[in-house]
Short mmCIF file of C-alpha atoms and ligand atoms in Angstrom, two decimals:
data_model
loop_
_atom_site.label_atom_id
_atom_site.label_comp_id
_atom_site.label_asym_id
_atom_site.label_seq_id
_atom_site.Cartn_x
_atom_site.Cartn_y
_atom_site.Cartn_z
CA MET A 1 88.93 61.16 115.42
CA GLU A 2 90.63 60.24 118.66
CA GLY A 3 91.74 56.97 117.10
CA ALA A 4 93.24 58.87 114.16
CA MET A 5 95.08 61.29 116.50
CA SER A 6 96.57 58.49 118.58
CA GLY A 7 97.60 56.75 115.33
CA LEU A 8 99.45 59.92 114.29
CA LYS A 9 100.98 60.21 117.74
CA SER A 10 102.44 56.76 117.51
CA MET A 11 103.73 57.50 113.98
CA SER A 12 105.72 60.42 115.46
CA ALA A 13 106.99 58.31 118.31
CA GLU A 14 107.91 55.24 116.30
CA ARG A 15 109.50 56.72 113.25
CA LYS A 16 113.05 55.99 112.28
CA MET A 17 115.61 58.79 112.19
CA VAL A 18 116.62 59.86 108.67
CA GLN A 19 120.24 59.18 109.55
CA GLU A 20 119.43 55.49 110.16
CA ARG A 21 117.78 55.27 106.76
CA ALA A 22 120.76 56.93 105.06
CA VAL A 23 123.30 54.69 106.81
CA SER A 24 121.51 51.56 105.67
CA GLY A 25 121.36 52.93 102.11
CA GLU A 26 117.54 53.06 102.02
CA GLU A 27 115.84 54.98 99.25
CA PRO A 28 113.41 57.56 100.66
CA PRO A 29 110.18 55.78 101.65
CA PRO A 30 106.81 57.12 100.42
CA GLN A 31 106.27 59.52 103.39
CA TYR A 32 109.26 61.56 102.18
CA ILE A 33 108.42 61.68 98.49
CA LEU A 34 107.08 64.97 97.19
CA GLU A 35 104.20 65.32 94.80
CA GLU A 36 105.60 65.72 91.31
CA SER A 37 104.77 69.43 91.01
CA HIS A 38 106.56 70.23 94.29
CA ARG A 39 109.83 68.46 93.55
CA PRO A 40 113.07 70.40 93.29
CA ILE A 41 113.70 70.43 89.55
CA ASP A 42 116.94 69.10 88.31
CA ASP A 43 118.25 72.03 86.25
CA PRO A 44 120.36 73.84 88.81
CA PRO A 45 118.84 77.12 89.87
CA PRO A 46 120.93 80.23 89.22
CA THR A 47 123.58 80.94 91.78
CA SER A 48 123.85 84.45 92.99
CA PRO A 49 125.83 85.37 96.05
CA VAL A 50 123.60 86.82 98.72
CA PRO A 51 124.65 90.45 99.37
CA VAL A 52 127.52 91.01 101.76
CA VAL A 53 126.93 93.74 104.33
CA HIS A 54 129.97 95.48 105.83
CA LEU A 55 129.25 96.09 109.49
CA GLY A 56 130.68 99.25 110.99
CA HIS A 57 131.02 100.94 107.56
CA SER A 58 129.28 104.24 106.96
CA ASP A 59 126.92 102.68 104.41
CA GLU A 60 125.86 99.67 106.54
CA THR A 61 122.31 101.02 106.97
CA ALA A 62 121.77 101.46 103.23
CA GLU A 63 123.37 98.07 102.50
CA ILE A 64 121.13 96.27 104.99
CA LYS A 65 118.02 98.01 103.71
CA ALA A 66 118.81 97.13 100.09
CA ALA A 67 119.63 93.50 100.98
CA LEU A 68 116.45 93.05 103.03
CA GLN A 69 114.26 94.60 100.35
CA SER A 70 115.65 92.39 97.59
CA TRP A 71 116.63 89.10 99.28
CA GLY A 72 115.36 89.26 102.87
CA MET A 73 118.83 88.00 103.80
CA PHE A 74 122.47 88.99 103.77
CA GLN A 75 125.84 87.62 104.79
CA VAL A 76 128.19 89.21 107.27
CA ILE A 77 131.90 88.50 107.43
CA ASP A 78 133.12 91.15 109.88
CA HIS A 79 130.89 89.75 112.65
CA GLY A 80 133.61 89.53 115.29
CA LEU A 81 133.48 85.70 115.62
CA SER A 82 136.74 84.01 114.70
CA SER A 83 136.81 81.42 111.92
CA SER A 84 138.21 78.90 114.38
CA PHE A 85 135.21 79.47 116.67
CA LEU A 86 132.79 78.99 113.75
CA ASP A 87 134.61 75.73 112.97
CA GLU A 88 134.26 74.66 116.60
CA ILE A 89 130.49 75.09 116.36
CA ARG A 90 130.48 73.02 113.17
CA ASP A 91 132.64 70.39 114.90
CA ILE A 92 130.38 69.98 117.95
CA THR A 93 127.41 69.68 115.58
CA ARG A 94 129.01 66.95 113.47
CA THR A 95 130.36 65.14 116.53
CA PHE A 96 126.92 65.10 118.15
CA PHE A 97 125.21 63.65 115.08
CA LYS A 98 127.99 61.04 114.74
CA LEU A 99 127.27 59.66 118.24
CA PRO A 100 125.63 56.23 118.44
CA MET A 101 121.84 56.45 118.08
CA GLU A 102 121.15 55.38 121.68
CA GLU A 103 123.38 58.20 122.94
CA LYS A 104 121.50 60.80 120.85
CA GLN A 105 118.15 59.36 121.88
CA LYS A 106 118.89 60.40 125.48
CA TYR A 107 117.94 63.86 124.24
CA SER A 108 114.87 62.72 122.29
CA ASN A 109 112.01 65.15 121.60
CA ILE A 110 109.55 62.34 122.25
CA ILE A 111 108.86 61.97 125.96
CA ASP A 112 106.40 59.26 127.07
CA GLY A 113 105.13 59.12 123.51
CA GLU A 114 104.47 62.90 123.39
CA PHE A 115 106.14 65.18 120.86
CA LYS A 116 108.07 68.13 122.35
CA HIS A 117 109.65 70.96 120.41
CA GLU A 118 112.91 70.76 122.28
CA GLY A 119 115.35 67.92 121.89
CA TYR A 120 116.68 65.56 119.24
CA GLY A 121 114.28 64.31 116.58
CA ASN A 122 112.18 65.32 113.58
CA ASP A 123 108.97 67.20 112.88
CA ASN A 124 105.78 66.21 114.61
CA ILE A 125 103.35 64.24 112.46
CA THR A 126 100.06 66.10 112.68
CA ALA A 127 98.17 64.92 109.63
CA GLU A 128 97.68 61.85 107.53
CA GLY A 129 99.79 62.10 104.37
CA GLN A 130 102.19 64.73 105.76
CA ILE A 131 105.39 64.81 103.70
CA LEU A 132 108.49 64.50 105.86
CA ASP A 133 111.85 66.22 105.48
CA TRP A 134 115.14 64.39 104.93
CA ASN A 135 116.57 65.92 108.07
CA ASP A 136 117.24 65.19 111.73
CA ARG A 137 117.76 68.00 114.20
CA LEU A 138 118.55 69.02 117.73
CA TYR A 139 116.41 71.95 118.88
CA LEU A 140 117.30 73.77 122.11
CA SER A 141 116.06 76.91 123.78
CA VAL A 142 119.15 78.91 124.79
CA GLN A 143 117.57 82.11 126.03
CA PRO A 144 116.13 83.17 128.51
CA GLU A 145 118.99 81.47 130.29
CA ASP A 146 116.95 80.50 133.34
CA GLU A 147 114.54 78.54 131.12
CA ARG A 148 117.18 76.30 129.55
CA LYS A 149 116.42 72.59 129.75
CA LEU A 150 119.98 71.58 130.43
CA GLU A 151 119.07 67.91 130.55
CA LEU A 152 118.62 68.17 126.76
CA TRP A 153 122.01 69.82 126.17
CA PRO A 154 124.45 67.11 125.08
CA VAL A 155 127.37 66.30 127.37
CA ASN A 156 129.15 64.65 124.48
CA PRO A 157 131.22 66.20 122.90
CA SER A 158 132.34 67.53 126.28
CA SER A 159 132.72 71.08 124.94
CA PHE A 160 129.14 71.17 123.57
CA ARG A 161 127.52 73.16 126.37
CA ASP A 162 130.34 75.69 126.72
CA VAL A 163 130.55 76.30 122.97
CA LEU A 164 126.78 76.74 122.69
CA HIS A 165 126.75 79.10 125.67
CA GLU A 166 129.52 81.20 124.13
CA TYR A 167 127.82 81.18 120.73
CA THR A 168 124.59 82.37 122.40
CA ILE A 169 126.37 85.36 123.92
CA LYS A 170 128.09 86.23 120.63
CA THR A 171 125.03 85.89 118.41
CA THR A 172 122.94 87.92 120.88
CA LYS A 173 125.47 90.74 120.61
CA LEU A 174 125.47 90.53 116.82
CA ILE A 175 121.64 90.44 116.67
CA ASN A 176 121.35 93.49 118.95
CA TYR A 177 123.72 95.42 116.72
CA ILE A 178 121.94 94.40 113.51
CA LEU A 179 118.50 95.20 114.96
CA LYS A 180 119.64 98.76 115.67
CA VAL A 181 120.77 99.16 112.06
CA VAL A 182 117.53 97.63 110.76
CA ALA A 183 115.53 100.06 112.94
CA LYS A 184 117.54 102.99 111.56
CA SER A 185 116.97 101.77 108.01
CA LEU A 186 113.21 101.99 108.70
CA GLU A 187 113.65 105.44 110.27
CA LEU A 188 112.53 104.08 113.63
CA ASP A 189 114.22 104.76 116.95
CA LYS A 190 117.39 102.63 116.99
CA ASP A 191 116.15 100.76 120.08
CA PHE A 192 112.73 100.03 118.61
CA PHE A 193 113.25 96.28 118.22
CA SER A 194 115.38 95.72 121.32
CA SER A 195 112.88 97.55 123.52
CA HIS A 196 110.07 95.45 122.07
CA LEU A 197 112.02 92.23 122.52
CA GLY A 198 112.09 92.71 126.30
CA ASP A 199 113.90 90.68 128.94
CA LYS A 200 112.27 87.38 128.11
CA SER A 201 113.00 87.47 124.38
CA ARG A 202 113.73 84.03 123.05
CA LEU A 203 116.68 82.57 121.24
CA ASN A 204 116.44 78.97 120.06
CA ALA A 205 119.21 76.94 118.47
CA ARG A 206 118.35 74.50 115.72
CA PHE A 207 121.18 72.13 114.76
CA ASN A 208 120.26 70.69 111.37
CA TYR A 209 121.67 67.45 110.02
CA TYR A 210 120.86 66.50 106.43
CA PRO A 211 122.16 62.99 105.66
CA SER A 212 123.14 62.31 102.06
CA CYS A 213 120.18 61.09 99.99
CA SER A 214 120.22 58.74 97.02
CA ARG A 215 117.21 60.56 95.50
CA PRO A 216 117.67 64.31 96.03
CA ASP A 217 115.25 64.88 93.16
CA LEU A 218 112.33 63.45 95.19
CA VAL A 219 112.70 64.97 98.66
CA PHE A 220 113.43 68.15 100.57
CA GLY A 221 116.07 68.42 103.28
CA LEU A 222 113.85 71.16 104.68
CA LYS A 223 110.53 72.09 103.10
CA PRO A 224 109.95 75.63 101.74
CA HIS A 225 109.17 77.90 104.70
CA SER A 226 109.74 81.32 106.10
CA ASP A 227 111.00 81.56 109.68
CA ALA A 228 108.57 82.62 112.41
CA THR A 229 111.35 84.74 113.91
CA LEU A 230 112.19 88.40 114.12
CA ILE A 231 115.63 87.52 112.78
CA THR A 232 117.64 84.32 112.26
CA VAL A 233 121.40 83.78 112.17
CA ILE A 234 122.48 80.76 110.12
CA LEU A 235 125.88 79.15 110.25
CA PRO A 236 125.91 77.21 106.98
CA ASP A 237 128.00 74.14 106.22
CA LYS A 238 131.48 75.15 105.13
CA ASP A 239 131.68 72.84 102.11
CA VAL A 240 128.26 71.51 101.14
CA GLU A 241 125.60 73.74 99.62
CA GLY A 242 121.89 73.07 99.83
CA LEU A 243 120.09 76.21 100.96
CA GLN A 244 117.95 77.95 98.34
CA VAL A 245 115.93 81.15 98.59
CA MET A 246 112.95 82.37 96.58
CA LYS A 247 113.46 85.80 95.02
CA ASP A 248 111.08 87.38 92.51
CA GLY A 249 109.29 84.04 92.12
CA LYS A 250 112.47 82.06 91.31
CA TRP A 251 114.66 79.77 93.40
CA PHE A 252 118.30 80.75 93.86
CA LYS A 253 121.10 78.71 95.39
CA VAL A 254 122.55 80.51 98.37
CA THR A 255 126.33 80.61 98.36
CA THR A 256 128.23 82.16 101.22
CA SER A 257 131.82 82.65 102.27
CA PRO A 258 133.03 79.92 104.71
CA HIS A 259 133.72 82.69 107.23
CA ALA A 260 130.29 84.27 106.91
CA LEU A 261 127.20 84.20 109.04
CA LEU A 262 123.98 84.44 107.09
CA LEU A 263 121.17 86.56 108.49
CA ASN A 264 117.58 86.36 107.36
CA ILE A 265 114.52 88.09 108.69
CA GLY A 266 111.42 86.18 109.69
CA ASP A 267 107.67 86.74 109.85
CA GLN A 268 107.84 88.91 113.01
CA MET A 269 110.01 91.42 111.15
CA GLU A 270 107.68 91.38 108.14
CA ILE A 271 104.75 92.14 110.45
CA MET A 272 106.51 94.79 112.58
CA SER A 273 107.88 96.55 109.47
CA ASN A 274 104.31 96.57 108.08
CA GLY A 275 105.50 94.61 105.05
CA ILE A 276 108.36 96.95 104.05
CA PHE A 277 110.56 93.89 104.54
CA LYS A 278 109.33 90.46 103.49
CA SER A 279 110.23 87.28 105.31
CA PRO A 280 112.01 85.20 102.63
CA VAL A 281 110.79 81.72 101.70
CA HIS A 282 113.71 79.31 101.71
CA ARG A 283 114.28 75.55 101.52
CA VAL A 284 117.09 73.02 101.66
CA VAL A 285 117.80 70.34 99.06
CA THR A 286 119.82 67.20 99.74
CA ASN A 287 122.92 65.81 98.15
CA PRO A 288 123.61 62.25 96.90
CA ASP A 289 127.24 62.16 98.07
CA ASN A 290 127.54 64.40 101.08
CA GLU A 291 125.79 65.04 104.31
CA ARG A 292 125.28 68.66 105.32
CA ILE A 293 124.94 70.48 108.63
CA SER A 294 123.81 73.98 109.58
CA VAL A 295 123.02 75.79 112.82
CA ALA A 296 120.16 78.31 112.94
CA MET A 297 119.85 80.71 115.89
CA LEU A 298 116.23 81.85 115.94
CA CYS A 299 115.41 85.13 117.72
CA SER A 300 111.81 85.88 118.71
CA ASN A 301 109.79 88.30 120.80
CA GLU A 302 108.56 87.30 124.26
CA LEU A 303 105.67 84.84 124.18
CA GLU A 304 103.32 87.15 126.11
CA LYS A 305 104.19 90.17 123.97
CA GLU A 306 101.64 91.65 121.59
CA ILE A 307 103.19 92.29 118.18
CA GLY A 308 101.91 94.20 115.16
CA PRO A 309 103.08 96.81 112.66
CA ALA A 310 105.11 99.71 114.14
CA ASP A 311 102.75 102.73 114.45
CA ASP A 312 105.26 104.94 112.63
CA LEU A 313 105.15 102.65 109.60
CA VAL A 314 101.39 102.90 109.19
CA ASN A 315 100.07 105.90 107.28
CA GLU A 316 97.70 106.86 104.47
CA MET A 317 100.12 105.71 101.81
CA ARG A 318 100.82 102.44 103.63
CA PRO A 319 97.79 101.17 105.52
CA ARG A 320 98.16 98.62 108.28
CA LEU A 321 98.67 95.28 106.50
CA TYR A 322 98.83 92.93 109.50
CA LYS A 323 96.80 92.39 112.64
CA SER A 324 98.24 92.64 116.15
CA PHE A 325 98.29 89.50 118.30
CA LYS A 326 100.14 87.78 121.09
CA MET A 327 103.38 86.18 120.07
CA LYS A 328 102.41 82.81 121.55
CA ASP A 329 99.22 82.74 119.47
CA TYR A 330 101.24 83.33 116.33
CA LEU A 331 103.69 80.56 117.19
CA GLU A 332 100.85 78.11 117.73
CA VAL A 333 99.47 78.83 114.26
CA PHE A 334 102.98 78.79 112.79
CA VAL A 335 103.89 75.36 114.12
CA GLN A 336 100.66 73.75 112.89
CA ARG A 337 101.09 75.26 109.45
CA PHE A 338 104.84 74.64 109.22
CA PHE A 339 104.41 70.88 109.56
CA GLN A 340 101.83 71.06 106.77
CA GLY A 341 104.14 73.07 104.50
CA LYS A 342 101.88 76.14 104.77
CA ARG A 343 102.72 79.74 105.71
CA ALA A 344 101.41 81.40 108.86
CA ILE A 345 101.93 84.97 107.66
CA ASP A 346 98.68 84.79 105.66
CA TRP A 347 96.83 84.31 108.95
CA ALA A 348 98.33 87.60 110.21
CA LYS A 349 97.21 89.65 107.21
CA PHE A 350 94.03 91.72 107.14
O1 LIG B 401 120.15 74.57 106.62
C1 LIG B 401 120.07 75.75 106.31
O2 LIG B 401 120.96 76.32 105.67
C2 LIG B 401 118.86 76.57 106.67
C3 LIG B 401 118.10 76.07 107.87
C4 LIG B 401 116.80 76.78 108.07
O3 LIG B 401 116.25 77.41 107.20
C5 LIG B 401 116.14 76.69 109.40
O4 LIG B 401 116.64 75.96 110.29
O5 LIG B 401 115.10 77.38 109.59
FE1 LIG B 402 114.60 78.64 107.98
#
């Protein structure tokens, strides 16, 4: 067993970045190739624009409720972030991934052969036969501010840290606003989620880089998953599509305005809303001609916090559907299952 674990450990540590494979024109090697029944099928899934919610309008609460009950996600255009600032975030992302490999490796998520969540890299390899995603990423914890590992924040491009800091402040403000509206839509006190989040609530930034892939029919850019979060803010690529969401058992391409931020709820919201809202399953497919980037800001409750369904959402008509547990215990289960392409929410159900 120990031998097998150390074998897996060295597979994580020694693997090549997807970007290196794409640059040298490699076809995806066997570890990336999906079983036939799991492959993204070629006939393009229907496109349907994810609902647009108008913040500050009198019907924002009803719009958010309807969007979360049907899609689990919505796009926001009047979010208060300028289009030029959104482009700056896209620019620092592209510039970082364009740096020479040895420069990016200074921020590696493998330290002394051990996989860490934070930093530049790929998923951990935790099991023999695990199918890998056609994606490299930079994962950074941005909040609480005093827990930032600044040594993993790129200094190149030189604006990277300042832009990410500013984006953290702006997304936090947007998330706080949206969480009040979501609470109202559930007829909870408007501060229900923010008071639960507490002072040590977490915000993580995941910069995704999906190199072009000669065989998009065989691989995923990002495997089907729901987020572990309370809520996630995605800045999608301006030009290249790839994100798909499961709705009513079917996959839909997600199309958004270039000026939009896309918000989706995660498992913590499904649990706290006692299943009134469902955390959407989504995935990313690759593209033979173009690379794609996205930035996900992932907002979660404090690690020591106990979470469970809101008492006011449990009644005779709607019994308690999920257990209560410590956030950190959920994340541990989530991470193990995520790498295996399995959902953690089933673990939380009664
Ligand atoms: O690339 C995207 O559009 C989505 C990324 C995503 O789902 C994630 O980082 O959790
Ligand atoms: Fe996601």
